[in-house]
mmCIF file of C-alpha atoms in Angstrom:
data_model
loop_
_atom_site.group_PDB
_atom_site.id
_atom_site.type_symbol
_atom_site.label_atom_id
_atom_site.label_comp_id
_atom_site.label_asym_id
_atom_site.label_seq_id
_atom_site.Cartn_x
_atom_site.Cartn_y
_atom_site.Cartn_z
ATOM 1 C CA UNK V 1 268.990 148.008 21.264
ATOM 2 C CA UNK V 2 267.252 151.117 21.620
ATOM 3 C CA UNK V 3 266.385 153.118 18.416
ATOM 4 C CA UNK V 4 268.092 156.068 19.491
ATOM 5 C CA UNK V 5 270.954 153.941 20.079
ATOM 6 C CA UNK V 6 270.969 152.859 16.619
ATOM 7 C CA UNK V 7 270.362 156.404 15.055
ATOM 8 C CA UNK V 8 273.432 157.536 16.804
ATOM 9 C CA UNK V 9 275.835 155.076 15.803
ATOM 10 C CA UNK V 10 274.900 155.521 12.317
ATOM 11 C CA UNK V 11 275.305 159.132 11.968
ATOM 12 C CA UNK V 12 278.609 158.767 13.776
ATOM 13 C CA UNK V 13 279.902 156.322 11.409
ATOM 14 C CA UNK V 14 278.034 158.696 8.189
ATOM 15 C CA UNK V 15 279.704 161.755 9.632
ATOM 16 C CA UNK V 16 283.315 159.671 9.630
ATOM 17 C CA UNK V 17 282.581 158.645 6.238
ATOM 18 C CA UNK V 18 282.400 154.577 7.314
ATOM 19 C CA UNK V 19 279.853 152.253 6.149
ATOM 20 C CA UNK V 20 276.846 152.450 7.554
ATOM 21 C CA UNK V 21 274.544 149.868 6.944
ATOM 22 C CA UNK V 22 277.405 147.355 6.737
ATOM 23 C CA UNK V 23 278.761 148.617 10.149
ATOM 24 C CA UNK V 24 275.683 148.552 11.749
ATOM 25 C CA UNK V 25 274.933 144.787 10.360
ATOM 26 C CA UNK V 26 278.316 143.435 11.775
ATOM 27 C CA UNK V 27 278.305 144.954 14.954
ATOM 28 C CA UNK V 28 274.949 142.988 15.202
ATOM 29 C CA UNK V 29 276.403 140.186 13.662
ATOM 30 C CA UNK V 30 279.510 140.289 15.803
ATOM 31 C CA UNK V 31 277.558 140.621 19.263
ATOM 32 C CA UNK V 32 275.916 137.160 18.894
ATOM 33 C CA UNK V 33 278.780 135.636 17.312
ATOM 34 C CA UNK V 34 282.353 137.429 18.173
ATOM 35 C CA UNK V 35 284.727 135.012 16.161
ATOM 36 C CA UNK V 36 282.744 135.078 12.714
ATOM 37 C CA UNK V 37 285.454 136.653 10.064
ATOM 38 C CA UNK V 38 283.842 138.682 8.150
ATOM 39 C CA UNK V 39 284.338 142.523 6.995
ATOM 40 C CA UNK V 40 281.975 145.186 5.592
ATOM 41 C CA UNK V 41 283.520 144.850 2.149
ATOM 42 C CA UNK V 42 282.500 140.876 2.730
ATOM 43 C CA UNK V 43 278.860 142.221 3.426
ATOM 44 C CA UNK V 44 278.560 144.575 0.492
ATOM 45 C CA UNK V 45 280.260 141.762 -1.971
ATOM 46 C CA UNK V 46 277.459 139.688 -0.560
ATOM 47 C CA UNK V 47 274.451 142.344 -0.723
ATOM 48 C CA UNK V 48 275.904 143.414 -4.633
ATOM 49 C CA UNK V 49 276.100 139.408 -6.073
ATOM 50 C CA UNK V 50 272.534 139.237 -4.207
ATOM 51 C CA UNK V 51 271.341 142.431 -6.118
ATOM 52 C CA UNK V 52 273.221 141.378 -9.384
ATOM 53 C CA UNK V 53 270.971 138.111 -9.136
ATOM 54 C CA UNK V 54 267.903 139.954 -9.022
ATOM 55 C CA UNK V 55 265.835 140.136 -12.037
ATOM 56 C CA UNK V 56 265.599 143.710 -13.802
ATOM 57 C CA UNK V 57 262.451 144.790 -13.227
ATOM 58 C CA UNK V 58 261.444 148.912 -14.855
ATOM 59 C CA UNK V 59 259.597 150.546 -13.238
ATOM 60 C CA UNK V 60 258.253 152.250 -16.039
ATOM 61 C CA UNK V 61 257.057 151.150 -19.733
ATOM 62 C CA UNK V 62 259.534 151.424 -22.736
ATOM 63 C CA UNK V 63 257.192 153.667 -24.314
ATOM 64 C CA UNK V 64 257.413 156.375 -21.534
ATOM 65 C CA UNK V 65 260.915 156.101 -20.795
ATOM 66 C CA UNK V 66 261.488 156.244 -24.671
ATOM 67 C CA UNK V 67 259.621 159.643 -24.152
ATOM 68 C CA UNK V 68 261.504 160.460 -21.598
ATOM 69 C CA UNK V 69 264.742 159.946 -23.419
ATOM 70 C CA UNK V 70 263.854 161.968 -26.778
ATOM 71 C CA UNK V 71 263.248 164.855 -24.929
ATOM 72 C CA UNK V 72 265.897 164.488 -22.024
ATOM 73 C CA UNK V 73 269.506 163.354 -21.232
ATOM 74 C CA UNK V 74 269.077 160.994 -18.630
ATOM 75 C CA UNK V 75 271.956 159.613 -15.637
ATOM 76 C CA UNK V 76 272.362 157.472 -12.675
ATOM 77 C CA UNK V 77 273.782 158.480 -9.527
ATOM 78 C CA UNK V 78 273.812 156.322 -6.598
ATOM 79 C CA UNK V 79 275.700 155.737 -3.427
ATOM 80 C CA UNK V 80 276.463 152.004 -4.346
ATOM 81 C CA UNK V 81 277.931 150.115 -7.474
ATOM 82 C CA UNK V 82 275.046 147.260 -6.850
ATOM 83 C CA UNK V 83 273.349 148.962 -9.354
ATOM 84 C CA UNK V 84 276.216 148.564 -12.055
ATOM 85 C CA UNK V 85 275.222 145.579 -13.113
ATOM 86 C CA UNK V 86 271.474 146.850 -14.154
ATOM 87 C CA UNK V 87 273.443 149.154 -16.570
ATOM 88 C CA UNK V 88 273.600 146.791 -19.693
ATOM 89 C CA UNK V 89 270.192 145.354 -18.720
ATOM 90 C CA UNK V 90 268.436 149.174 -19.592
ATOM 91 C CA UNK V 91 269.548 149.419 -23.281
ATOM 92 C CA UNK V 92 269.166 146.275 -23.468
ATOM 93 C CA UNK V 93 265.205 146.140 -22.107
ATOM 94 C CA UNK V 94 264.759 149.944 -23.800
ATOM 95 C CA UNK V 95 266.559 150.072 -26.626
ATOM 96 C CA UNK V 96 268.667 153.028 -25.984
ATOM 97 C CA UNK V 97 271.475 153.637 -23.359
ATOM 98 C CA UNK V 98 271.861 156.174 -20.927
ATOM 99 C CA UNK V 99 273.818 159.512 -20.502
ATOM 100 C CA UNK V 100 276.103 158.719 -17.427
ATOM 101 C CA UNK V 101 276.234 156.212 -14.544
ATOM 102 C CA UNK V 102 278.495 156.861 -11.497
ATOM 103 C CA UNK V 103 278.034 155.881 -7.971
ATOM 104 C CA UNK V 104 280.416 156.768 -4.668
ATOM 105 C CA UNK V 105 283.811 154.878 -4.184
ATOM 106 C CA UNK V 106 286.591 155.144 -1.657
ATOM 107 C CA UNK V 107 286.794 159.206 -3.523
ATOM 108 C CA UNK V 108 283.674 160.598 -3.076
ATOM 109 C CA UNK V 109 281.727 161.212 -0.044
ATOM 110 C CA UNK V 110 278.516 159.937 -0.131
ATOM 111 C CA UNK V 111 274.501 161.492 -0.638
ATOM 112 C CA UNK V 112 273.319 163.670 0.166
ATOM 113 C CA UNK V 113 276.741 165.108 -0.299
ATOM 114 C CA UNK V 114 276.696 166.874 -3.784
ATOM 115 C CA UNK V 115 280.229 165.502 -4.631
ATOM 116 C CA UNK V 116 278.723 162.968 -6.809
ATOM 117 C CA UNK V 117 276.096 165.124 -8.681
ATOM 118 C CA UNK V 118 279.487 167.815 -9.394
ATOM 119 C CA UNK V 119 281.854 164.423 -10.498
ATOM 120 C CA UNK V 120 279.215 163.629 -12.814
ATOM 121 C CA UNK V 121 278.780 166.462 -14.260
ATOM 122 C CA UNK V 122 282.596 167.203 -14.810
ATOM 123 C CA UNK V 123 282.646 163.227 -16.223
ATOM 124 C CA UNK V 124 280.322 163.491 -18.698
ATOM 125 C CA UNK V 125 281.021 167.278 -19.892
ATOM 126 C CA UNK V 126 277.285 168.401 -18.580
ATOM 127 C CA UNK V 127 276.635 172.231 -19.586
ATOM 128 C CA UNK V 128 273.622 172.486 -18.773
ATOM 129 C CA UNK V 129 272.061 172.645 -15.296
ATOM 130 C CA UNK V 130 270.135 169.724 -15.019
ATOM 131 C CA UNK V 131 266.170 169.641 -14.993
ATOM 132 C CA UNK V 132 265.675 167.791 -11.611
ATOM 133 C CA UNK V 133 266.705 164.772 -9.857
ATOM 134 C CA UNK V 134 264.959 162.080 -9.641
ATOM 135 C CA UNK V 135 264.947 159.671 -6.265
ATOM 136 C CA UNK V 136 262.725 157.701 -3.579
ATOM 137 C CA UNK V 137 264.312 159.159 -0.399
ATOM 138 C CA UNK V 138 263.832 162.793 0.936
ATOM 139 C CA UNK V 139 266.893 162.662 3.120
ATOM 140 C CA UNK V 140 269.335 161.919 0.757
ATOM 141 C CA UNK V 141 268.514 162.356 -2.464
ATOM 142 C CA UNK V 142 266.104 165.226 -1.788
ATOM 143 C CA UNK V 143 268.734 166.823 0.171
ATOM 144 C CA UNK V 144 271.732 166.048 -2.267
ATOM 145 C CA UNK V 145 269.534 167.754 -5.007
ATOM 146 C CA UNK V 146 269.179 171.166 -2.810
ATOM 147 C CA UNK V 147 272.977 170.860 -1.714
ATOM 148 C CA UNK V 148 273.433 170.525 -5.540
ATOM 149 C CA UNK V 149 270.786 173.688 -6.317
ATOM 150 C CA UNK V 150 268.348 171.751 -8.699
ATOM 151 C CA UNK V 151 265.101 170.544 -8.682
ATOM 152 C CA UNK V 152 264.090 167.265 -6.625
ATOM 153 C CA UNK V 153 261.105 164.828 -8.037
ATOM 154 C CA UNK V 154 260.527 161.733 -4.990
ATOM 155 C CA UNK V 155 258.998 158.625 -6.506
ATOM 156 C CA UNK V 156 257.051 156.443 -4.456
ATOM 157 C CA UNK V 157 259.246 153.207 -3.566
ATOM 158 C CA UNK V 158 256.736 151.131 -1.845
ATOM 159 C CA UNK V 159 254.429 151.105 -5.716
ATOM 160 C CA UNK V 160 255.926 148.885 -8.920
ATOM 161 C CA UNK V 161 255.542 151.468 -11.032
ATOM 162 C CA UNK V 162 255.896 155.482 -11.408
ATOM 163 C CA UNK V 163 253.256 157.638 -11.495
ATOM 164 C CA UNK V 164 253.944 158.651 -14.754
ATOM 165 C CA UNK V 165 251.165 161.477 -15.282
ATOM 166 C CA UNK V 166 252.182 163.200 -11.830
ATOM 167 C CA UNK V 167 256.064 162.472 -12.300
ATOM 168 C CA UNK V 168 255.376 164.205 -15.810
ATOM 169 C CA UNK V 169 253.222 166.997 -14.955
ATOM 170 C CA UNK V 170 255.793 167.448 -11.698
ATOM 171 C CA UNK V 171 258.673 167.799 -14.809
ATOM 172 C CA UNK V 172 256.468 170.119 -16.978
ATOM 173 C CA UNK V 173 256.277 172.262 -14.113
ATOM 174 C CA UNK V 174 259.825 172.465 -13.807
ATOM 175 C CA UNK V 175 260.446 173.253 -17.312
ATOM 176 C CA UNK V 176 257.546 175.989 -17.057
ATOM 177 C CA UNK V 177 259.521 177.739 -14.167
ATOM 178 C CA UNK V 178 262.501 177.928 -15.931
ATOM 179 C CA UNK V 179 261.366 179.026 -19.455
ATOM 180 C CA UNK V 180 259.822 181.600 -17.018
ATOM 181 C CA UNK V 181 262.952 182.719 -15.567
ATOM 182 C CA UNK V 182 264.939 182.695 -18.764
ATOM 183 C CA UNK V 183 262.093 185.148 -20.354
ATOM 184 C CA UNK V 184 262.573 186.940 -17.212
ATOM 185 C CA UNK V 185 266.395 187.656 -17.537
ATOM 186 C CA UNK V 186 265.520 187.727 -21.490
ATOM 187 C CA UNK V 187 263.412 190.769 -20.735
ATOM 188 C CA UNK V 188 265.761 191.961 -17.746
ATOM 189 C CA UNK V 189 268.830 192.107 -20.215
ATOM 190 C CA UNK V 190 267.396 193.877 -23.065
ATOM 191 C CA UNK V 191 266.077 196.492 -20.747
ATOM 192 C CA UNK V 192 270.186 196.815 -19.408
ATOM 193 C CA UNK V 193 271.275 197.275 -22.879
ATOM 194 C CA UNK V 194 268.341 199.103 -24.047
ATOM 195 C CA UNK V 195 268.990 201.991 -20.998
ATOM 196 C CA UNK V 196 272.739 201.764 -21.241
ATOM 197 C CA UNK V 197 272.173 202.255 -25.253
ATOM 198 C CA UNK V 198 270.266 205.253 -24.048
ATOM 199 C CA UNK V 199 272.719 206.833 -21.462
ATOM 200 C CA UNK V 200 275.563 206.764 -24.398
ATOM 201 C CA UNK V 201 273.695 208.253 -27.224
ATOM 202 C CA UNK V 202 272.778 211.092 -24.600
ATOM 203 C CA UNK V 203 276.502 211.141 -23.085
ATOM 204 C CA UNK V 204 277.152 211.729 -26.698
ATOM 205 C CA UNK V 205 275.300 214.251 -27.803
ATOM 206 C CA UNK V 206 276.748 216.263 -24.577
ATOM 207 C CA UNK V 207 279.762 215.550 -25.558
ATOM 208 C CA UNK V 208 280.789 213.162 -23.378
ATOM 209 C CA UNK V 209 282.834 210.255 -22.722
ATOM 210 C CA UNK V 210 281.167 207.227 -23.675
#
C-alpha cells in the first residue's frame, strides 16, 4: 500500500477522533485474513498487557530526577493508559511520586489537542503556568505544547538516556526568559502606578477630580 495511502487514512480516522494505529493495524490484519474477530479495543488490551510486561527502565538517574523534583512539580500526560501501569514503578524506583498522571479516554480528544494539558491542569488545581513540556515527538507533543502556549523541550527517543546537561541548560533557559519577563512587567507596572500617582497629585493640586 502506498505511503500516501496510509498517511491519508490515518489523518481521516485522527480527524474523526478513531483509533489510529489500531485501525490502521486491523484493516491490515483484516485484508489477509477477513474472518479473524478481533476489535481495536482487542489490539490496545493486547499492546497495554505487552507494555505492562515490559520492564521499567528510567531514562534518567535517581539523582537527577531527584533534582528535578526539588525544584519542580512534575506530571504525565499521554495519549494512552499503557503507561498507567509505570506509575507505581517511579516512586517506587525514585523514591518520591509524581504531581499528576492523566492520559486521553473516550472524553478527551487526543495530542496534540490541548484538551489534556487544560484537564490536567483543572485536575490537579495547577496555578501556575507550567515551565515546559517535556516529549520525544515534534508533531504531537511539540504541537500540543504551542496549542497549550508553553514551552516545548524534545528528548531524543532513539538514545537510553536524556541528555541531562542540554535538557537542563534547555530548562534554565526557560526559567531565564521568564524571570526576564516578570522583571519586565515588574518594571512596566511600577512605571503605570508611578505616572498615574503623578497625574493625581497634579489633578489635585488643580483642583481636580481625581
Amino acid at each position: 500500500m502506498p505511503i500516501e495511502k496510509i498517511k491519508e487514512r490515518r489523518q481521516k480516522w485522527k480527524d474523526n477522533g478513531q483509533y489510529q494505529y489500531q485501525q490502521m493495524l486491523l484493516a491490515f490484519i483484516k485484508q489477509y485474513n477477513p474472518e479473524i474477530q478481533i476489535s481495536c479495543e482487542d489490539i490496545t488490551q493486547a499492546y497495554q498487557e505487552h507494555k505492562n510486561a515490559e520492564p521499567f527502565t528510567p531514562k534518567m538517574s535517581k539523582e537527577d530526577f531527584l533534582a528535578l523534583r526539588n525544584k519542580y512539580k512534575i506530571g504525565i500526560i499521554t495519549d494512552g493508559s499503557a503507561f498507567e501501569s509505570k506509575v507505581p514503578k517511579i516512586k517506587e524506583f525514585f523514591g518520591v511520586d509524581i504531581d499528576g498522571y492523566i492520559y486521553k479516554n473516550n472524553t478527551l480528544p487526543s495530542k496534540p489537542n490541548a484538551a489534556m494539558f487544560h484537564e490536567f491542569c483543572k485536575t490537579y488545581s495547577v496555578k501556575d503556568r507550567p515551565v515546559a513540556y517535556v516529549g520525544d515527538r515534534d508533531d504531537l507533543d511539540g504541537s500540543m505544547a504551542k496549542n497549550a502556549n508553553i514551552r516545548f523541550i524534545r528528548v531524543d527517543p532513539t538514545q537510553p538516556t536524556i541528555n541531562m546537561e542540554k535538557f537542563t541548560k534547555e530548562l534554565n533557559a526557560i526559567e531565564e526568559q521568564r524571570m526576564a519577563a516578570r522583571r519586565r512587567w515588574g518594571l512596566l507596572s511600577n512605571v503605570v502606578t508611578t505616572n498615574t500617582a503623578t497625574v493625581e497629585c497634579a489633578r489635585r493640586s488643580l483642583g481636580l477630580k481625581v
